[in-house]
PDB file of N, CA and C in Angstrom:
ATOM      1  N   VAL A 157     115.633 133.281 102.613  1.00  0.00           N
ATOM      2  CA  VAL A 157     114.324 131.552 102.850  1.00  0.00           C
ATOM      3  C   VAL A 157     115.002 130.655 103.310  1.00  0.00           C
ATOM      4  N   GLY A 158     114.211 130.094 104.115  1.00  0.00           N
ATOM      5  CA  GLY A 158     114.244 129.129 105.645  1.00  0.00           C
ATOM      6  C   GLY A 158     114.452 128.578 104.491  1.00  0.00           C
ATOM      7  N   ARG A 159     115.360 127.048 105.993  1.00  0.00           N
ATOM      8  CA  ARG A 159     115.554 125.790 105.035  1.00  0.00           C
ATOM      9  C   ARG A 159     114.709 124.845 104.500  1.00  0.00           C
ATOM     10  N   VAL A 160     113.225 125.210 105.939  1.00  0.00           N
ATOM     11  CA  VAL A 160     111.863 123.866 105.604  1.00  0.00           C
ATOM     12  C   VAL A 160     111.192 124.841 103.735  1.00  0.00           C
ATOM     13  N   SER A 161     111.930 125.818 103.445  1.00  0.00           N
ATOM     14  CA  SER A 161     111.217 126.029 102.462  1.00  0.00           C
ATOM     15  C   SER A 161     112.056 125.669 100.587  1.00  0.00           C
ATOM     16  N   VAL A 162     112.796 125.801 101.072  1.00  0.00           N
ATOM     17  CA  VAL A 162     114.424 125.144 100.491  1.00  0.00           C
ATOM     18  C   VAL A 162     113.502 123.464 100.012  1.00  0.00           C
ATOM     19  N   LEU A 163     113.744 123.039 100.812  1.00  0.00           N
ATOM     20  CA  LEU A 163     113.205 121.377 101.163  1.00  0.00           C
ATOM     21  C   LEU A 163     111.571 121.513 100.652  1.00  0.00           C
ATOM     22  N   LYS A 164     110.903 122.266 100.755  1.00  0.00           N
ATOM     23  CA  LYS A 164     109.574 122.066 100.181  1.00  0.00           C
ATOM     24  C   LYS A 164     109.284 122.272  98.902  1.00  0.00           C
ATOM     25  N   ALA A 165     110.616 123.220  98.485  1.00  0.00           N
ATOM     26  CA  ALA A 165     110.680 123.639  96.762  1.00  0.00           C
ATOM     27  C   ALA A 165     110.974 122.904  96.103  1.00  0.00           C
ATOM     28  N   ALA A 166     112.116 122.035  96.838  1.00  0.00           N
ATOM     29  CA  ALA A 166     112.786 120.972  95.798  1.00  0.00           C
ATOM     30  C   ALA A 166     111.632 119.716  95.971  1.00  0.00           C
ATOM     31  N   SER A 167     111.290 119.461  96.879  1.00  0.00           N
ATOM     32  CA  SER A 167     110.582 118.374  96.951  1.00  0.00           C
ATOM     33  C   SER A 167     108.937 118.640  95.850  1.00  0.00           C
ATOM     34  N   ALA A 168     108.586 119.486  95.872  1.00  0.00           N
ATOM     35  CA  ALA A 168     107.550 120.211  95.110  1.00  0.00           C
ATOM     36  C   ALA A 168     108.232 120.121  93.964  1.00  0.00           C
ATOM     37  N   ALA A 169     109.226 121.044  93.098  1.00  0.00           N
ATOM     38  CA  ALA A 169     109.778 120.516  91.843  1.00  0.00           C
ATOM     39  C   ALA A 169     109.751 118.960  91.327  1.00  0.00           C
ATOM     40  N   LEU A 170     110.533 118.129  92.273  1.00  0.00           N
ATOM     41  CA  LEU A 170     110.516 117.024  91.734  1.00  0.00           C
ATOM     42  C   LEU A 170     108.424 116.054  92.006  1.00  0.00           C
ATOM     43  N   ALA A 171     108.033 116.611  92.582  1.00  0.00           N
ATOM     44  CA  ALA A 171     106.668 116.166  92.443  1.00  0.00           C
ATOM     45  C   ALA A 171     105.695 116.113  91.205  1.00  0.00           C
ATOM     46  N   GLU A 172     106.128 117.695  90.873  1.00  0.00           N
ATOM     47  CA  GLU A 172     105.555 118.315  89.353  1.00  0.00           C
ATOM     48  C   GLU A 172     106.035 117.521  88.069  1.00  0.00           C
ATOM     49  N   GLY A 173     106.810 117.058  87.837  1.00  0.00           N
ATOM     50  CA  GLY A 173     107.593 116.414  87.283  1.00  0.00           C
ATOM     51  C   GLY A 173     108.600 117.473  86.930  1.00  0.00           C
ATOM     52  N   GLU A 174     109.139 118.166  87.330  1.00  0.00           N
ATOM     53  CA  GLU A 174     109.832 119.205  87.179  1.00  0.00           C
ATOM     54  C   GLU A 174     111.329 119.070  87.397  1.00  0.00           C
ATOM     55  N   GLY A 175     111.553 118.512  88.199  1.00  0.00           N
ATOM     56  CA  GLY A 175     112.750 118.188  88.868  1.00  0.00           C
ATOM     57  C   GLY A 175     113.292 117.729  88.287  1.00  0.00           C
ATOM     58  N   ASP A 176     115.223 118.421  88.932  1.00  0.00           N
ATOM     59  CA  ASP A 176     116.541 118.190  88.201  1.00  0.00           C
ATOM     60  C   ASP A 176     116.851 116.808  89.450  1.00  0.00           C
ATOM     61  N   LEU A 177     117.132 115.698  88.584  1.00  0.00           N
ATOM     62  CA  LEU A 177     116.971 114.262  89.495  1.00  0.00           C
ATOM     63  C   LEU A 177     118.932 115.156  89.472  1.00  0.00           C
ATOM     64  N   THR A 178     119.491 115.343  89.252  1.00  0.00           N
ATOM     65  CA  THR A 178     121.479 116.006  89.396  1.00  0.00           C
ATOM     66  C   THR A 178     121.212 117.324  90.907  1.00  0.00           C
ATOM     67  N   ILE A 179     120.233 117.532  91.335  1.00  0.00           N
ATOM     68  CA  ILE A 179     120.628 118.511  92.635  1.00  0.00           C
ATOM     69  C   ILE A 179     120.752 117.858  94.000  1.00  0.00           C
ATOM     70  N   ARG A 180     121.106 119.001  94.239  1.00  0.00           N
ATOM     71  CA  ARG A 180     121.313 118.225  95.625  1.00  0.00           C
ATOM     72  C   ARG A 180     121.380 119.423  96.843  1.00  0.00           C
ATOM     73  N   LEU A 181     120.733 119.065  97.762  1.00  0.00           N
ATOM     74  CA  LEU A 181     120.364 120.467  99.163  1.00  0.00           C
ATOM     75  C   LEU A 181     121.716 120.245 100.015  1.00  0.00           C
ATOM     76  N   GLU A 182     122.329 121.411 100.425  1.00  0.00           N
ATOM     77  CA  GLU A 182     123.601 121.278 101.573  1.00  0.00           C
ATOM     78  C   GLU A 182     122.844 121.907 102.731  1.00  0.00           C
ATOM     79  N   THR A 183     123.652 120.756 103.825  1.00  0.00           N
ATOM     80  CA  THR A 183     122.700 121.236 104.893  1.00  0.00           C
ATOM     81  C   THR A 183     124.110 121.549 105.649  1.00  0.00           C
ATOM     82  N   LYS A 184     124.048 122.008 106.765  1.00  0.00           N
ATOM     83  CA  LYS A 184     125.633 121.960 108.208  1.00  0.00           C
ATOM     84  C   LYS A 184     125.125 122.075 109.804  1.00  0.00           C
ATOM     85  N   THR A 185     123.938 121.323 109.416  1.00  0.00           N
ATOM     86  CA  THR A 185     123.127 121.303 110.949  1.00  0.00           C
ATOM     87  C   THR A 185     123.027 119.800 111.136  1.00  0.00           C
ATOM     88  N   ASP A 186     122.747 119.559 112.256  1.00  0.00           N
ATOM     89  CA  ASP A 186     122.591 118.194 112.609  1.00  0.00           C
ATOM     90  C   ASP A 186     121.715 117.717 113.267  1.00  0.00           C
ATOM     91  N   ASP A 187     120.506 118.995 112.906  1.00  0.00           N
ATOM     92  CA  ASP A 187     118.845 118.456 113.624  1.00  0.00           C
ATOM     93  C   ASP A 187     118.108 118.085 112.381  1.00  0.00           C
ATOM     94  N   GLU A 188     117.308 117.871 113.035  1.00  0.00           N
ATOM     95  CA  GLU A 188     115.519 117.057 112.245  1.00  0.00           C
ATOM     96  C   GLU A 188     115.447 117.729 110.649  1.00  0.00           C
ATOM     97  N   ILE A 189     115.874 119.274 111.175  1.00  0.00           N
ATOM     98  CA  ILE A 189     116.046 119.821 108.886  1.00  0.00           C
ATOM     99  C   ILE A 189     116.965 119.132 108.337  1.00  0.00           C
ATOM    100  N   GLY A 190     118.073 119.430 109.236  1.00  0.00           N
ATOM    101  CA  GLY A 190     119.425 118.437 108.462  1.00  0.00           C
ATOM    102  C   GLY A 190     118.990 117.184 107.983  1.00  0.00           C
ATOM    103  N   GLU A 191     118.693 116.286 109.437  1.00  0.00           N
ATOM    104  CA  GLU A 191     118.251 114.617 108.821  1.00  0.00           C
ATOM    105  C   GLU A 191     117.707 114.880 108.011  1.00  0.00           C
ATOM    106  N   LEU A 192     116.463 115.695 107.424  1.00  0.00           N
ATOM    107  CA  LEU A 192     115.817 115.557 106.141  1.00  0.00           C
ATOM    108  C   LEU A 192     116.788 115.859 105.143  1.00  0.00           C
ATOM    109  N   VAL A 193     117.260 116.739 105.129  1.00  0.00           N
ATOM    110  CA  VAL A 193     117.888 117.015 103.432  1.00  0.00           C
ATOM    111  C   VAL A 193     119.091 115.368 103.427  1.00  0.00           C
ATOM    112  N   ILE A 194     119.732 115.381 104.251  1.00  0.00           N
ATOM    113  CA  ILE A 194     120.450 114.052 103.897  1.00  0.00           C
ATOM    114  C   ILE A 194     119.521 113.396 103.182  1.00  0.00           C
ATOM    115  N   TYR A 195     118.834 112.452 103.739  1.00  0.00           N
ATOM    116  CA  TYR A 195     117.417 111.350 103.523  1.00  0.00           C
ATOM    117  C   TYR A 195     117.115 111.752 102.284  1.00  0.00           C
ATOM    118  N   PHE A 196     117.000 113.399 101.895  1.00  0.00           N
ATOM    119  CA  PHE A 196     116.297 113.775 100.400  1.00  0.00           C
ATOM    120  C   PHE A 196     117.670 113.783  99.396  1.00  0.00           C
ATOM    121  N   ASN A 197     118.363 114.148  99.625  1.00  0.00           N
ATOM    122  CA  ASN A 197     119.805 113.566  98.862  1.00  0.00           C
ATOM    123  C   ASN A 197     119.660 112.285  98.588  1.00  0.00           C
ATOM    124  N   ARG A 198     119.656 111.581  99.259  1.00  0.00           N
ATOM    125  CA  ARG A 198     119.982 110.555  98.984  1.00  0.00           C
ATOM    126  C   ARG A 198     118.909 109.686  98.264  1.00  0.00           C
ATOM    127  N   PHE A 199     117.622 109.947  98.687  1.00  0.00           N
ATOM    128  CA  PHE A 199     116.662 109.844  98.009  1.00  0.00           C
ATOM    129  C   PHE A 199     117.281 109.608  96.571  1.00  0.00           C
ATOM    130  N   ILE A 200     116.696 111.157  95.933  1.00  0.00           N
ATOM    131  CA  ILE A 200     117.369 110.855  94.627  1.00  0.00           C
ATOM    132  C   ILE A 200     118.207 111.268  94.174  1.00  0.00           C
ATOM    133  N   GLU A 201     119.474 110.397  94.796  1.00  0.00           N
ATOM    134  CA  GLU A 201     120.667 109.446  94.374  1.00  0.00           C
ATOM    135  C   GLU A 201     120.709 108.120  93.881  1.00  0.00           C
ATOM    136  N   LYS A 202     119.492 107.367  94.923  1.00  0.00           N
ATOM    137  CA  LYS A 202     119.221 106.007  94.423  1.00  0.00           C
ATOM    138  C   LYS A 202     118.425 106.251  93.222  1.00  0.00           C
ATOM    139  N   PHE A 203     117.322 107.257  93.329  1.00  0.00           N
ATOM    140  CA  PHE A 203     116.393 107.209  92.150  1.00  0.00           C
ATOM    141  C   PHE A 203     116.725 107.291  91.121  1.00  0.00           C
ATOM    142  N   ASP A 204     118.060 108.905  91.026  1.00  0.00           N
ATOM    143  CA  ASP A 204     118.690 108.848  89.742  1.00  0.00           C
ATOM    144  C   ASP A 204     119.072 107.230  89.165  1.00  0.00           C
ATOM    145  N   PHE A 205     120.015 107.135  90.253  1.00  0.00           N
ATOM    146  CA  PHE A 205     120.760 105.434  89.530  1.00  0.00           C
ATOM    147  C   PHE A 205     119.608 104.732  89.037  1.00  0.00           C
ATOM    148  N   THR A 206     118.935 104.383  90.146  1.00  0.00           N
ATOM    149  CA  THR A 206     117.326 103.242  89.007  1.00  0.00           C
ATOM    150  C   THR A 206     116.769 103.451  88.362  1.00  0.00           C
ATOM    151  N   PHE A 207     116.825 104.961  87.845  1.00  0.00           N
ATOM    152  CA  PHE A 207     116.282 105.476  87.014  1.00  0.00           C
ATOM    153  C   PHE A 207     116.982 105.650  85.223  1.00  0.00           C
ATOM    154  N   ILE A 208     117.866 105.513  85.984  1.00  0.00           N
ATOM    155  CA  ILE A 208     119.649 105.063  84.762  1.00  0.00           C
ATOM    156  C   ILE A 208     120.355 103.666  84.298  1.00  0.00           C
ATOM    157  N   LYS A 209     119.582 102.963  85.520  1.00  0.00           N
ATOM    158  CA  LYS A 209     119.612 101.737  85.436  1.00  0.00           C
ATOM    159  C   LYS A 209     118.623 101.042  84.138  1.00  0.00           C
ATOM    160  N   PHE A 210     117.151 101.853  84.518  1.00  0.00           N
ATOM    161  CA  PHE A 210     116.075 101.778  83.696  1.00  0.00           C
ATOM    162  C   PHE A 210     116.404 101.799  82.556  1.00  0.00           C
ATOM    163  N   LEU A 211     117.092 103.228  82.097  1.00  0.00           N
ATOM    164  CA  LEU A 211     116.945 103.727  80.701  1.00  0.00           C
ATOM    165  C   LEU A 211     118.066 102.902  80.139  1.00  0.00           C
ATOM    166  N   VAL A 212     118.994 101.925  80.638  1.00  0.00           N
ATOM    167  CA  VAL A 212     120.140 101.269  79.776  1.00  0.00           C
ATOM    168  C   VAL A 212     119.468 100.021  79.526  1.00  0.00           C
ATOM    169  N   SER A 213     118.298  99.591  80.734  1.00  0.00           N
ATOM    170  CA  SER A 213     117.547  97.913  80.176  1.00  0.00           C
ATOM    171  C   SER A 213     116.730  98.485  79.145  1.00  0.00           C
ATOM    172  N   VAL A 214     116.574  99.428  79.313  1.00  0.00           N
ATOM    173  CA  VAL A 214     115.314  99.313  77.779  1.00  0.00           C
ATOM    174  C   VAL A 214     116.021  99.649  76.667  1.00  0.00           C
ATOM    175  N   THR A 215     117.437 100.468  76.544  1.00  0.00           N
ATOM    176  CA  THR A 215     117.649 100.829  75.261  1.00  0.00           C
ATOM    177  C   THR A 215     118.462  99.250  74.954  1.00  0.00           C
ATOM    178  N   LEU A 216     119.412  98.042  75.897  1.00  0.00           N
ATOM    179  CA  LEU A 216     119.585  97.370  75.886  1.00  0.00           C
ATOM    180  C   LEU A 216     118.441  96.162  75.114  1.00  0.00           C
ATOM    181  N   SER A 217     117.607  96.123  75.853  1.00  0.00           N
ATOM    182  CA  SER A 217     116.438  95.963  75.265  1.00  0.00           C
ATOM    183  C   SER A 217     115.240  96.145  74.140  1.00  0.00           C
ATOM    184  N   GLY A 218     116.111  97.212  73.699  1.00  0.00           N
ATOM    185  CA  GLY A 218     115.569  97.902  71.935  1.00  0.00           C
ATOM    186  C   GLY A 218     116.483  96.964  71.477  1.00  0.00           C
ATOM    187  N   ILE A 219     117.350  97.588  71.859  1.00  0.00           N
ATOM    188  CA  ILE A 219     118.359  96.403  70.707  1.00  0.00           C
ATOM    189  C   ILE A 219     118.846  94.628  70.613  1.00  0.00           C
ATOM    190  N   THR A 220     118.035  94.073  71.742  1.00  0.00           N
ATOM    191  CA  THR A 220     118.055  92.847  71.610  1.00  0.00           C
ATOM    192  C   THR A 220     117.321  92.869  69.956  1.00  0.00           C
ATOM    193  N   ILE A 221     115.725  93.427  70.768  1.00  0.00           N
ATOM    194  CA  ILE A 221     114.695  93.293  70.154  1.00  0.00           C
ATOM    195  C   ILE A 221     114.904  93.913  68.514  1.00  0.00           C
ATOM    196  N   VAL A 222     115.696  94.530  68.144  1.00  0.00           N
ATOM    197  CA  VAL A 222     116.061  95.003  67.105  1.00  0.00           C
ATOM    198  C   VAL A 222     116.991  93.973  66.407  1.00  0.00           C
ATOM    199  N   PHE A 223     118.095  93.108  67.122  1.00  0.00           N
ATOM    200  CA  PHE A 223     119.291  92.553  66.626  1.00  0.00           C
ATOM    201  C   PHE A 223     117.931  90.761  66.006  1.00  0.00           C
ATOM    202  N   VAL A 224     117.404  90.409  66.980  1.00  0.00           N
ATOM    203  CA  VAL A 224     115.837  89.626  66.565  1.00  0.00           C
ATOM    204  C   VAL A 224     115.214  89.696  65.304  1.00  0.00           C
ATOM    205  N   PHE A 225     115.065  90.602  65.377  1.00  0.00           N
ATOM    206  CA  PHE A 225     114.075  91.262  64.074  1.00  0.00           C
ATOM    207  C   PHE A 225     114.708  91.238  62.708  1.00  0.00           C
ATOM    208  N   PHE A 226     116.327  91.762  62.891  1.00  0.00           N
ATOM    209  CA  PHE A 226     116.774  91.177  61.742  1.00  0.00           C
ATOM    210  C   PHE A 226     117.436  90.445  61.613  1.00  0.00           C
ATOM    211  N   PHE A 227     117.589  89.186  62.305  1.00  0.00           N
ATOM    212  CA  PHE A 227     118.433  87.742  62.564  1.00  0.00           C
ATOM    213  C   PHE A 227     116.879  87.476  61.593  1.00  0.00           C
ATOM    214  N   MET A 228     115.722  87.338  62.129  1.00  0.00           N
ATOM    215  CA  MET A 228     114.285  86.996  61.786  1.00  0.00           C
ATOM    216  C   MET A 228     114.388  87.327  60.439  1.00  0.00           C
ATOM    217  N   VAL A 229     114.397  88.406  59.768  1.00  0.00           N
ATOM    218  CA  VAL A 229     114.580  88.985  58.685  1.00  0.00           C
ATOM    219  C   VAL A 229     115.170  87.637  57.641  1.00  0.00           C
ATOM    220  N   SER A 230     116.668  88.075  58.214  1.00  0.00           N
ATOM    221  CA  SER A 230     117.656  87.567  57.535  1.00  0.00           C
ATOM    222  C   SER A 230     117.247  85.950  57.325  1.00  0.00           C
ATOM    223  N   LEU A 231     116.649  85.289  58.230  1.00  0.00           N
ATOM    224  CA  LEU A 231     116.440  83.976  57.814  1.00  0.00           C
ATOM    225  C   LEU A 231     115.208  83.628  56.765  1.00  0.00           C
ATOM    226  N   ALA A 232     114.477  84.119  57.091  1.00  0.00           N
ATOM    227  CA  ALA A 232     113.419  84.413  55.847  1.00  0.00           C
ATOM    228  C   ALA A 232     113.610  84.707  54.648  1.00  0.00           C
ATOM    229  N   VAL A 233     114.658  85.828  54.118  1.00  0.00           N
ATOM    230  CA  VAL A 233     115.269  85.676  53.094  1.00  0.00           C
ATOM    231  C   VAL A 233     116.213  84.875  52.890  1.00  0.00           C
ATOM    232  N   LYS A 234     116.731  83.464  53.102  1.00  0.00           N
ATOM    233  CA  LYS A 234     117.322  83.116  53.087  1.00  0.00           C
ATOM    234  C   LYS A 234     116.369  81.732  52.196  1.00  0.00           C
ATOM    235  N   ARG A 235     115.446  81.836  52.443  1.00  0.00           N
ATOM    236  CA  ARG A 235     114.193  80.843  51.884  1.00  0.00           C
ATOM    237  C   ARG A 235     114.184  80.503  51.238  1.00  0.00           C
TER     238      ARG A 235
END
């Protein structure tokens, strides 16, 4: 399997929503294909980090909403 085919398959898997965000492609060359692989890996790393930050943010937002809800309920019960 050629290097372009590997890059194409990894890109297609991500585009189809079946991609593994932990995948990293290997390259041992510094030609244009090697550079594409390097940028592909960087993109996946940044996207993965952004996705994790989003999940943490949503989780913290959910915890905050639940806390506020229970606080409001406790105030209502005290009345």
